[in-house]
mmCIF file of C-alpha atoms and ligand atoms in Angstrom:
data_model
loop_
_atom_site.group_PDB
_atom_site.id
_atom_site.type_symbol
_atom_site.label_atom_id
_atom_site.label_comp_id
_atom_site.label_asym_id
_atom_site.label_seq_id
_atom_site.Cartn_x
_atom_site.Cartn_y
_atom_site.Cartn_z
ATOM 1 C CA MET A 274 70.711 18.232 93.362
ATOM 2 C CA SER A 275 72.971 15.300 94.219
ATOM 3 C CA SER A 276 70.974 14.589 97.387
ATOM 4 C CA ASN A 277 74.182 15.162 99.390
ATOM 5 C CA ARG A 278 74.810 18.415 101.220
ATOM 6 C CA ASP A 279 78.633 18.680 100.871
ATOM 7 C CA ILE A 280 78.725 17.569 97.248
ATOM 8 C CA ASP A 281 75.926 20.012 96.409
ATOM 9 C CA ALA A 282 77.724 22.831 98.190
ATOM 10 C CA LEU A 283 80.945 22.000 96.277
ATOM 11 C CA ILE A 284 79.027 22.072 92.981
ATOM 12 C CA ASP A 285 77.434 25.403 93.903
ATOM 13 C CA MET A 286 80.789 26.996 94.715
ATOM 14 C CA MET A 287 82.350 25.692 91.502
ATOM 15 C CA ALA A 288 79.350 26.886 89.450
ATOM 16 C CA ARG A 289 79.943 30.450 90.644
ATOM 17 C CA LEU A 290 83.470 30.595 89.193
ATOM 18 C CA PRO A 291 83.870 32.729 86.051
ATOM 19 C CA GLY A 292 83.574 30.489 82.968
ATOM 20 C CA LEU A 293 81.767 27.682 84.742
ATOM 21 C CA GLY A 294 78.057 27.069 85.067
ATOM 22 C CA PRO A 295 75.935 24.460 86.850
ATOM 23 C CA ARG A 296 76.476 21.739 84.250
ATOM 24 C CA SER A 297 80.245 22.107 83.933
ATOM 25 C CA ALA A 298 80.514 22.398 87.735
ATOM 26 C CA ARG A 299 78.680 19.103 88.110
ATOM 27 C CA ARG A 300 80.945 17.437 85.561
ATOM 28 C CA ALA A 301 84.067 18.908 87.168
ATOM 29 C CA VAL A 302 83.053 17.688 90.622
ATOM 30 C CA LEU A 303 82.252 14.164 89.427
ATOM 31 C CA HIS A 304 85.585 14.124 87.602
ATOM 32 C CA LEU A 305 87.414 15.268 90.737
ATOM 33 C CA ILE A 306 85.683 12.730 93.003
ATOM 34 C CA ALA A 307 86.543 9.954 90.519
ATOM 35 C CA LYS A 308 90.195 11.024 90.723
ATOM 36 C CA ARG A 309 90.258 11.981 94.344
ATOM 37 C CA GLU A 310 93.832 10.892 95.162
ATOM 38 C CA MET A 311 95.415 12.283 92.015
ATOM 39 C CA GLN A 312 93.345 15.422 91.525
ATOM 40 C CA LEU A 313 90.817 16.370 94.198
ATOM 41 C CA MET A 314 93.177 16.232 97.186
ATOM 42 C CA PRO A 315 96.172 17.827 95.449
ATOM 43 C CA LEU A 316 93.863 20.592 94.166
ATOM 44 C CA ALA A 317 92.504 21.243 97.640
ATOM 45 C CA ASP A 318 96.086 21.282 99.058
ATOM 46 C CA LEU A 319 97.242 23.713 96.402
ATOM 47 C CA MET A 320 94.276 25.997 97.035
ATOM 48 C CA HIS A 321 95.076 26.067 100.735
ATOM 49 C CA LYS A 322 98.725 26.829 99.946
ATOM 50 C CA VAL A 323 97.888 29.623 97.501
ATOM 51 C CA ALA A 324 95.263 31.048 99.895
ATOM 52 C CA ALA A 325 97.917 31.193 102.619
ATOM 53 C CA THR A 326 100.733 32.637 100.532
ATOM 54 C CA ALA A 327 99.445 34.652 97.585
ATOM 55 C CA ARG A 328 99.992 38.399 97.878
ATOM 56 C CA GLU A 329 100.360 41.447 95.708
ATOM 57 C CA CYS A 330 103.876 42.743 94.986
ATOM 58 C CA LEU A 331 104.338 45.873 97.121
ATOM 59 C CA ASN A 332 106.155 47.521 94.235
ATOM 60 C CA CYS A 333 104.123 46.719 91.128
ATOM 61 C CA GLY A 334 100.910 44.927 92.213
ATOM 62 C CA ASN A 335 101.770 41.621 90.473
ATOM 63 C CA LEU A 336 100.585 38.447 92.164
ATOM 64 C CA GLY A 337 103.148 36.226 93.834
ATOM 65 C CA THR A 338 104.108 34.738 97.143
ATOM 66 C CA THR A 339 106.750 37.258 98.230
ATOM 67 C CA ASP A 340 106.597 40.921 99.215
ATOM 68 C CA ILE A 341 108.413 41.890 96.033
ATOM 69 C CA CYS A 342 107.688 39.814 92.931
ATOM 70 C CA ASP A 343 110.277 37.998 90.811
ATOM 71 C CA ILE A 344 109.962 40.501 87.968
ATOM 72 C CA CYS A 345 110.647 43.457 90.264
ATOM 73 C CA LEU A 346 113.508 41.573 91.921
ATOM 74 C CA SER A 347 115.156 40.674 88.562
ATOM 75 C CA GLU A 348 117.942 43.090 87.631
ATOM 76 C CA LYS A 349 117.559 41.938 84.010
ATOM 77 C CA ARG A 350 114.121 43.479 83.939
ATOM 78 C CA ALA A 351 115.396 46.897 85.105
ATOM 79 C CA ASN A 352 115.753 48.241 81.560
ATOM 80 C CA GLY A 353 114.098 51.636 82.239
ATOM 81 C CA GLN A 354 110.749 50.500 80.825
ATOM 82 C CA ILE A 355 107.521 50.079 82.792
ATOM 83 C CA CYS A 356 104.418 48.581 81.190
ATOM 84 C CA VAL A 357 101.213 49.778 82.854
ATOM 85 C CA VAL A 358 98.329 47.268 82.864
ATOM 86 C CA GLU A 359 94.906 47.264 84.421
ATOM 87 C CA ASP A 360 95.096 43.899 86.180
ATOM 88 C CA VAL A 361 97.207 40.808 86.757
ATOM 89 C CA ALA A 362 95.462 38.896 83.948
ATOM 90 C CA ASP A 363 96.765 41.550 81.541
ATOM 91 C CA LEU A 364 100.280 41.267 82.964
ATOM 92 C CA TRP A 365 100.144 37.504 82.400
ATOM 93 C CA ALA A 366 98.886 38.127 78.822
ATOM 94 C CA MET A 367 101.877 40.437 78.181
ATOM 95 C CA GLU A 368 104.321 37.849 79.616
ATOM 96 C CA ARG A 369 102.854 35.130 77.348
ATOM 97 C CA GLY A 370 103.758 37.430 74.401
ATOM 98 C CA HIS A 371 107.435 37.165 75.461
ATOM 99 C CA ALA A 372 107.998 40.569 73.840
ATOM 100 C CA PHE A 373 108.331 42.905 76.776
ATOM 101 C CA LYS A 374 111.583 42.775 78.775
ATOM 102 C CA GLY A 375 110.980 45.500 81.372
ATOM 103 C CA ARG A 376 108.902 45.730 84.513
ATOM 104 C CA TYR A 377 105.172 46.173 85.072
ATOM 105 C CA HIS A 378 102.822 48.326 87.026
ATOM 106 C CA VAL A 379 99.369 46.855 87.796
ATOM 107 C CA LEU A 380 96.835 49.642 88.371
ATOM 108 C CA GLY A 381 94.164 47.408 89.822
ATOM 109 C CA GLY A 382 91.421 48.796 87.601
ATOM 110 C CA THR A 383 90.653 51.958 85.638
ATOM 111 C CA LEU A 384 89.456 55.420 86.523
ATOM 112 C CA SER A 385 85.655 55.490 86.457
ATOM 113 C CA ALA A 386 83.376 58.463 87.191
ATOM 114 C CA LEU A 387 80.448 56.126 87.313
ATOM 115 C CA ASP A 388 81.957 53.799 89.915
ATOM 116 C CA GLN A 389 83.687 56.753 91.680
ATOM 117 C CA ILE A 390 87.157 55.280 91.156
ATOM 118 C CA GLY A 391 89.780 58.014 91.340
ATOM 119 C CA PRO A 392 93.621 58.012 90.968
ATOM 120 C CA GLU A 393 94.057 57.267 94.717
ATOM 121 C CA ASP A 394 91.971 54.109 94.362
ATOM 122 C CA LEU A 395 94.353 52.727 91.752
ATOM 123 C CA ARG A 396 98.141 52.466 92.025
ATOM 124 C CA ILE A 397 98.765 55.725 90.165
ATOM 125 C CA PRO A 398 100.662 57.601 92.942
ATOM 126 C CA GLN A 399 102.940 54.563 93.329
ATOM 127 C CA LEU A 400 103.597 54.591 89.545
ATOM 128 C CA VAL A 401 104.628 58.255 89.702
ATOM 129 C CA ASN A 402 107.005 57.459 92.602
ATOM 130 C CA ARG A 403 108.646 54.628 90.652
ATOM 131 C CA ILE A 404 109.742 56.933 87.788
ATOM 132 C CA ASP A 405 112.639 58.391 89.828
ATOM 133 C CA ALA A 406 113.200 55.477 92.190
ATOM 134 C CA GLU A 407 113.798 53.079 89.290
ATOM 135 C CA SER A 408 115.270 55.529 86.767
ATOM 136 C CA VAL A 409 112.390 54.857 84.371
ATOM 137 C CA THR A 410 112.775 56.292 80.881
ATOM 138 C CA GLU A 411 109.747 54.889 79.097
ATOM 139 C CA VAL A 412 106.226 54.078 80.235
ATOM 140 C CA ILE A 413 104.165 51.865 77.930
ATOM 141 C CA LEU A 414 100.418 52.159 78.572
ATOM 142 C CA ALA A 415 98.959 48.739 77.846
ATOM 143 C CA LEU A 416 95.418 49.524 78.909
ATOM 144 C CA ASN A 417 92.344 48.019 77.411
ATOM 145 C CA ALA A 418 90.781 49.800 74.407
ATOM 146 C CA THR A 419 87.695 50.708 76.413
ATOM 147 C CA VAL A 420 86.450 54.197 77.283
ATOM 148 C CA ASP A 421 87.632 53.859 80.906
ATOM 149 C CA GLY A 422 90.913 52.310 79.837
ATOM 150 C CA GLN A 423 91.681 55.172 77.465
ATOM 151 C CA THR A 424 90.556 57.826 80.032
ATOM 152 C CA THR A 425 92.995 56.266 82.458
ATOM 153 C CA ALA A 426 95.780 56.251 79.842
ATOM 154 C CA HIS A 427 95.237 59.967 79.218
ATOM 155 C CA TYR A 428 95.254 60.791 82.895
ATOM 156 C CA ILE A 429 98.520 58.908 83.442
ATOM 157 C CA ALA A 430 100.063 60.500 80.328
ATOM 158 C CA ASP A 431 99.215 63.938 81.785
ATOM 159 C CA GLN A 432 100.851 63.054 85.105
ATOM 160 C CA LEU A 433 104.074 61.805 83.540
ATOM 161 C CA GLU A 434 104.442 64.186 80.604
ATOM 162 C CA GLY A 435 107.973 65.554 80.182
ATOM 163 C CA ARG A 436 109.442 63.096 82.643
ATOM 164 C CA VAL A 437 109.461 59.948 80.495
ATOM 165 C CA THR A 438 108.829 58.744 76.978
ATOM 166 C CA LEU A 439 105.191 57.657 76.822
ATOM 167 C CA SER A 440 103.796 55.109 74.416
ATOM 168 C CA SER A 441 100.783 52.900 74.134
ATOM 169 C CA LEU A 442 100.062 49.576 72.470
ATOM 170 C CA ALA A 443 98.949 50.398 68.958
ATOM 171 C CA GLN A 444 98.537 48.024 66.113
ATOM 172 C CA GLY A 445 96.440 44.958 66.654
ATOM 173 C CA VAL A 446 94.372 45.873 69.644
ATOM 174 C CA PRO A 447 90.789 45.922 68.344
ATOM 175 C CA ILE A 448 88.427 48.660 69.381
ATOM 176 C CA GLY A 449 86.632 47.597 72.530
ATOM 177 C CA GLY A 450 88.940 44.577 72.802
ATOM 178 C CA GLU A 451 90.479 43.346 76.010
ATOM 179 C CA LEU A 452 94.090 42.303 76.253
ATOM 180 C CA ASP A 453 93.419 39.052 78.035
ATOM 181 C CA TYR A 454 91.333 37.826 75.025
ATOM 182 C CA LEU A 455 94.016 38.407 72.454
ATOM 183 C CA ASP A 456 96.374 35.837 71.068
ATOM 184 C CA ASP A 457 100.024 36.128 71.984
ATOM 185 C CA GLY A 458 101.176 37.130 68.497
ATOM 186 C CA THR A 459 98.741 40.036 68.367
ATOM 187 C CA ILE A 460 100.122 41.387 71.656
ATOM 188 C CA SER A 461 103.703 41.107 70.383
ATOM 189 C CA ALA A 462 102.793 42.978 67.217
ATOM 190 C CA ALA A 463 101.000 45.714 69.147
ATOM 191 C CA LEU A 464 104.016 46.134 71.368
ATOM 192 C CA ALA A 465 106.477 46.296 68.494
ATOM 193 C CA ALA A 466 104.354 48.924 66.691
ATOM 194 C CA ARG A 467 103.628 51.019 69.821
ATOM 195 C CA LYS A 468 103.123 54.692 69.018
ATOM 196 C CA HIS A 469 104.695 57.460 71.006
ATOM 197 C CA LEU A 470 102.306 59.922 72.565
ATOM 198 C CA MET B 53 102.814 31.892 83.126
ATOM 199 C CA SER B 54 102.195 33.870 86.302
ATOM 200 C CA SER B 55 105.915 33.681 87.230
ATOM 201 C CA ASN B 56 104.869 31.921 90.434
ATOM 202 C CA ARG B 57 105.178 28.165 90.827
ATOM 203 C CA ASP B 58 102.154 27.472 93.090
ATOM 204 C CA ILE B 59 99.798 29.792 91.254
ATOM 205 C CA ASP B 60 100.897 28.287 87.914
ATOM 206 C CA ALA B 61 100.364 24.760 89.308
ATOM 207 C CA LEU B 62 96.875 25.690 90.485
ATOM 208 C CA ILE B 63 95.998 27.134 87.117
ATOM 209 C CA ASP B 64 97.291 24.011 85.385
ATOM 210 C CA MET B 65 95.183 21.732 87.583
ATOM 211 C CA MET B 66 92.057 23.848 87.083
ATOM 212 C CA ALA B 67 92.651 23.954 83.301
ATOM 213 C CA ARG B 68 92.543 20.155 83.147
ATOM 214 C CA LEU B 69 88.969 20.008 84.574
ATOM 215 C CA PRO B 70 86.236 19.179 82.026
ATOM 216 C CA GLY B 71 84.670 22.360 80.708
ATOM 217 C CA LEU B 72 87.627 24.574 81.647
ATOM 218 C CA GLY B 73 90.612 25.632 79.554
ATOM 219 C CA PRO B 74 93.740 27.666 80.237
ATOM 220 C CA ARG B 75 91.981 31.001 79.910
ATOM 221 C CA SER B 76 88.968 30.216 82.121
ATOM 222 C CA ALA B 77 91.332 28.549 84.634
ATOM 223 C CA ARG B 78 93.430 31.734 84.836
ATOM 224 C CA ARG B 79 90.287 33.805 85.384
ATOM 225 C CA ALA B 80 88.906 31.426 87.970
ATOM 226 C CA VAL B 81 92.170 31.418 89.903
ATOM 227 C CA LEU B 82 92.445 35.221 89.905
ATOM 228 C CA HIS B 83 88.816 35.407 91.030
ATOM 229 C CA LEU B 84 89.463 32.915 93.837
ATOM 230 C CA ILE B 85 92.609 34.698 95.050
ATOM 231 C CA ALA B 86 90.708 38.029 95.063
ATOM 232 C CA LYS B 87 88.084 36.388 97.259
ATOM 233 C CA ARG B 88 90.340 34.168 99.259
ATOM 234 C CA GLU B 89 88.506 34.345 102.593
ATOM 235 C CA MET B 90 84.997 33.977 101.172
ATOM 236 C CA GLN B 91 85.724 31.593 98.305
ATOM 237 C CA LEU B 92 89.225 30.132 97.931
ATOM 238 C CA MET B 93 89.555 28.815 101.489
ATOM 239 C CA PRO B 94 85.986 27.516 101.837
ATOM 240 C CA LEU B 95 86.340 25.814 98.450
ATOM 241 C CA ALA B 96 89.599 24.132 99.507
ATOM 242 C CA ASP B 97 87.969 23.042 102.817
ATOM 243 C CA LEU B 98 84.974 21.627 101.018
ATOM 244 C CA MET B 99 87.211 19.738 98.542
ATOM 245 C CA HIS B 100 89.098 18.165 101.438
ATOM 246 C CA LYS B 101 85.840 17.230 103.141
ATOM 247 C CA VAL B 102 84.339 15.700 99.997
ATOM 248 C CA ALA B 103 87.631 13.915 99.223
ATOM 249 C CA ALA B 104 87.533 12.340 102.665
ATOM 250 C CA THR B 105 83.859 11.385 102.784
ATOM 251 C CA ALA B 106 82.476 10.812 99.268
ATOM 252 C CA ARG B 107 81.673 7.210 98.472
ATOM 253 C CA GLU B 108 79.446 5.122 96.253
ATOM 254 C CA CYS B 109 76.243 3.697 97.725
ATOM 255 C CA LEU B 110 76.808 0.004 98.254
ATOM 256 C CA ASN B 111 73.294 -0.716 97.017
ATOM 257 C CA CYS B 112 72.805 1.487 93.947
ATOM 258 C CA GLY B 113 76.125 3.189 93.107
ATOM 259 C CA ASN B 114 74.869 6.736 93.782
ATOM 260 C CA LEU B 115 77.377 9.187 95.193
ATOM 261 C CA GLY B 116 77.018 10.256 98.806
ATOM 262 C CA THR B 117 78.825 10.236 102.141
ATOM 263 C CA THR B 118 77.240 7.142 103.694
ATOM 264 C CA ASP B 119 77.416 3.429 102.903
ATOM 265 C CA ILE B 120 73.808 3.488 101.770
ATOM 266 C CA CYS B 121 72.576 6.653 100.038
ATOM 267 C CA ASP B 122 69.543 8.738 101.125
ATOM 268 C CA ILE B 123 67.463 7.568 98.190
ATOM 269 C CA CYS B 124 68.047 3.884 99.015
ATOM 270 C CA LEU B 125 67.359 4.585 102.752
ATOM 271 C CA SER B 126 64.077 6.400 102.029
ATOM 272 C CA GLU B 127 61.072 4.141 102.445
ATOM 273 C CA LYS B 128 59.102 6.635 100.312
ATOM 274 C CA ARG B 129 61.250 5.729 97.354
ATOM 275 C CA ALA B 130 60.562 1.953 97.717
ATOM 276 C CA ASN B 131 57.687 1.973 95.197
ATOM 277 C CA GLY B 132 58.815 -1.101 93.309
ATOM 278 C CA GLN B 133 60.441 0.945 90.512
ATOM 279 C CA ILE B 134 64.149 1.046 89.736
ATOM 280 C CA CYS B 135 65.514 3.407 87.145
ATOM 281 C CA VAL B 136 68.772 2.196 85.605
ATOM 282 C CA VAL B 137 71.272 4.886 84.557
ATOM 283 C CA GLU B 138 74.787 4.835 83.230
ATOM 284 C CA ASP B 139 76.413 7.194 85.701
ATOM 285 C CA VAL B 140 75.812 9.522 88.602
ATOM 286 C CA ALA B 141 75.417 12.572 86.340
ATOM 287 C CA ASP B 142 72.454 10.821 84.727
ATOM 288 C CA LEU B 143 70.936 10.060 88.154
ATOM 289 C CA TRP B 144 71.253 13.724 89.043
ATOM 290 C CA ALA B 145 69.657 14.699 85.714
ATOM 291 C CA MET B 146 66.689 12.385 86.484
ATOM 292 C CA GLU B 147 66.351 13.888 89.937
ATOM 293 C CA ARG B 148 66.302 17.414 88.510
ATOM 294 C CA GLY B 149 63.296 16.319 86.431
ATOM 295 C CA HIS B 150 61.382 15.601 89.689
ATOM 296 C CA ALA B 151 59.303 13.022 87.777
ATOM 297 C CA PHE B 152 60.692 9.737 89.086
ATOM 298 C CA LYS B 153 59.720 8.652 92.584
ATOM 299 C CA GLY B 154 61.471 5.283 92.823
ATOM 300 C CA ARG B 155 65.037 4.194 93.320
ATOM 301 C CA TYR B 156 68.007 4.114 91.007
ATOM 302 C CA HIS B 157 70.710 1.730 89.877
ATOM 303 C CA VAL B 158 73.916 3.270 88.555
ATOM 304 C CA LEU B 159 75.655 0.891 86.162
ATOM 305 C CA GLY B 160 78.965 2.777 86.108
ATOM 306 C CA GLY B 161 79.190 2.702 82.323
ATOM 307 C CA THR B 162 77.916 0.642 79.399
ATOM 308 C CA LEU B 163 78.811 -2.677 77.922
ATOM 309 C CA SER B 164 81.477 -2.205 75.289
ATOM 310 C CA ALA B 165 83.102 -4.891 73.141
ATOM 311 C CA LEU B 166 85.726 -2.377 72.038
ATOM 312 C CA ASP B 167 86.722 -1.425 75.578
ATOM 313 C CA GLN B 168 86.213 -5.025 76.816
ATOM 314 C CA ILE B 169 83.624 -3.984 79.353
ATOM 315 C CA GLY B 170 81.380 -6.908 80.289
ATOM 316 C CA PRO B 171 78.402 -7.331 82.655
ATOM 317 C CA GLU B 172 80.702 -8.088 85.611
ATOM 318 C CA ASP B 173 82.527 -4.781 85.112
ATOM 319 C CA LEU B 174 79.227 -2.885 85.542
ATOM 320 C CA ARG B 175 76.704 -3.258 88.394
ATOM 321 C CA ILE B 176 74.514 -5.651 86.429
ATOM 322 C CA PRO B 177 74.710 -8.661 88.801
ATOM 323 C CA GLN B 178 73.787 -6.346 91.717
ATOM 324 C CA LEU B 179 70.792 -5.098 89.759
ATOM 325 C CA VAL B 180 69.577 -8.636 89.204
ATOM 326 C CA ASN B 181 69.930 -9.303 92.955
ATOM 327 C CA ARG B 182 67.915 -6.216 93.859
ATOM 328 C CA ILE B 183 64.812 -7.439 91.976
ATOM 329 C CA ASP B 184 63.836 -9.957 94.687
ATOM 330 C CA ALA B 185 65.552 -8.215 97.626
ATOM 331 C CA GLU B 186 63.557 -5.030 97.069
ATOM 332 C CA SER B 187 60.341 -6.550 95.556
ATOM 333 C CA VAL B 188 60.934 -4.620 92.332
ATOM 334 C CA THR B 189 58.047 -4.707 89.818
ATOM 335 C CA GLU B 190 59.274 -2.304 87.149
ATOM 336 C CA VAL B 191 62.734 -1.494 85.783
ATOM 337 C CA ILE B 192 63.020 1.685 83.711
ATOM 338 C CA LEU B 193 66.087 1.667 81.467
ATOM 339 C CA ALA B 194 67.177 5.312 81.238
ATOM 340 C CA LEU B 195 70.356 4.697 79.233
ATOM 341 C CA ASN B 196 71.788 7.060 76.717
ATOM 342 C CA ALA B 197 70.599 6.756 73.126
ATOM 343 C CA THR B 198 74.027 5.627 71.975
ATOM 344 C CA VAL B 199 74.919 2.296 70.443
ATOM 345 C CA ASP B 200 76.619 1.085 73.639
ATOM 346 C CA GLY B 201 73.756 2.444 75.771
ATOM 347 C CA GLN B 202 71.144 0.560 73.699
ATOM 348 C CA THR B 203 73.229 -2.625 73.630
ATOM 349 C CA THR B 204 73.389 -2.479 77.399
ATOM 350 C CA ALA B 205 69.600 -1.888 77.660
ATOM 351 C CA HIS B 206 68.944 -4.991 75.498
ATOM 352 C CA TYR B 207 71.305 -7.081 77.582
ATOM 353 C CA ILE B 208 69.611 -6.054 80.837
ATOM 354 C CA ALA B 209 66.178 -6.568 79.318
ATOM 355 C CA ASP B 210 67.176 -10.150 78.437
ATOM 356 C CA GLN B 211 68.384 -10.790 81.981
ATOM 357 C CA LEU B 212 65.235 -9.511 83.615
ATOM 358 C CA GLU B 213 62.582 -10.688 81.104
ATOM 359 C CA GLY B 214 59.573 -12.271 82.747
ATOM 360 C CA ARG B 215 60.552 -11.102 86.229
ATOM 361 C CA VAL B 216 59.604 -7.419 86.050
ATOM 362 C CA THR B 217 57.864 -4.949 83.731
ATOM 363 C CA LEU B 218 60.538 -3.361 81.586
ATOM 364 C CA SER B 219 60.365 0.058 80.043
ATOM 365 C CA SER B 220 62.703 2.588 78.576
ATOM 366 C CA LEU B 221 62.655 6.378 78.249
ATOM 367 C CA ALA B 222 60.978 7.112 74.982
ATOM 368 C CA GLN B 223 59.708 10.374 73.727
ATOM 369 C CA GLY B 224 62.061 13.307 73.723
ATOM 370 C CA VAL B 225 65.435 11.651 73.955
ATOM 371 C CA PRO B 226 67.121 12.565 70.694
ATOM 372 C CA ILE B 227 69.100 9.958 68.730
ATOM 373 C CA GLY B 228 72.717 10.067 69.931
ATOM 374 C CA GLY B 229 71.697 12.404 72.721
ATOM 375 C CA GLU B 230 72.992 12.122 76.252
ATOM 376 C CA LEU B 231 70.672 12.518 79.263
ATOM 377 C CA ASP B 232 72.910 14.903 81.112
ATOM 378 C CA TYR B 233 72.599 17.430 78.239
ATOM 379 C CA LEU B 234 68.791 17.471 78.184
ATOM 380 C CA ASP B 235 66.630 20.073 79.854
ATOM 381 C CA ASP B 236 64.565 18.938 82.818
ATOM 382 C CA GLY B 237 61.210 19.137 80.986
ATOM 383 C CA THR B 238 62.381 16.828 78.216
ATOM 384 C CA ILE B 239 63.384 14.233 80.759
ATOM 385 C CA SER B 240 59.986 14.471 82.488
ATOM 386 C CA ALA B 241 58.200 14.046 79.166
ATOM 387 C CA ALA B 242 60.382 11.065 78.184
ATOM 388 C CA LEU B 243 59.628 9.418 81.497
ATOM 389 C CA ALA B 244 55.879 9.980 81.298
ATOM 390 C CA ALA B 245 55.763 8.537 77.748
ATOM 391 C CA ARG B 246 58.014 5.575 78.518
ATOM 392 C CA LYS B 247 57.289 2.585 76.296
ATOM 393 C CA HIS B 248 57.031 -0.932 77.622
ATOM 394 C CA LEU B 249 59.401 -3.436 76.064
HETATM 395 ZN ZN1 ZN C 721 106.527 43.465 91.321
HETATM 396 ZN ZN1 ZN C 722 71.675 4.069 96.911
#
């Protein structure tokens, strides 16, 4: 397309990223080459650094560069609450809401009969273990309002019933909506109005 | 935002690329980290390689990794035609149309009184030199249908009048439209129906 092999390969790789297509990939690559000292090289360096260091928190599944993430390490966040989310993007969305002061548990997906994803494929056993280990008193299920998300919420509620107070995000999460698409205020409102199960 | 400095910095850099925003940058970074061996590391390697090797063709301004680009080196493309474009994205758009068999000349912008861009700031003197050096018989002005694009086309036409056949892309380029946004068929049609000046 550009008549150069490496530049074409770079455009192809960029075009495969979520949210980009061939046209925006071409524009992004031209922009980066035009600013190679200030943008292309620092971006490549940062990608190498993140590729070498990024890892999932062994406790909660959050993404960071240490075995245990900053949120799990922070004593301030040990308030007895755990917010259960499907993936790291949802954890970030909750953090942008600045409303939740406890810790997280990232499942890594949802239960799915169709895709043969069972409790052992997610971080559900680890969640159950954390209840006693971290003296958890409340688990907030912040799962997406999809069929699989709600199936997963019910399964977790069954596992933890009687051991902790269970709640789920309520007001403001539209039917079929995904957390990561919501504005920060909506997430805060949904958290404040959470309904106990 | 992610509670990790390097990951946040990577998201910030990605979000500044044309066509991306904070949300698509977050999704792209999570996607890349999830596929770090197959995508994040190869992408970083390729960026380093392109940053080290990409350069403008000394003859036409096209982007490549050699002093003279493949199109300028190809004897097959020496058909006496030069297509003048504003930037490399427009050259790529022309190439995707597969209709033009000659060589290119990338101006690197347009004349602009407002931005104080004159002929010497573009590659206009080099274009004039190429007419004799490459036995050019026809110059096709494929500039955007903007005020500055058309001003530039008229200026170049004045410079080259009497020395070559001059034409411009005609049918199919909408008023105010930019080449890089057009579908490939439209560009082919505009080239085929080019009008002589
Ligand atoms: Zn953690
Ligand atoms: Zn060239």
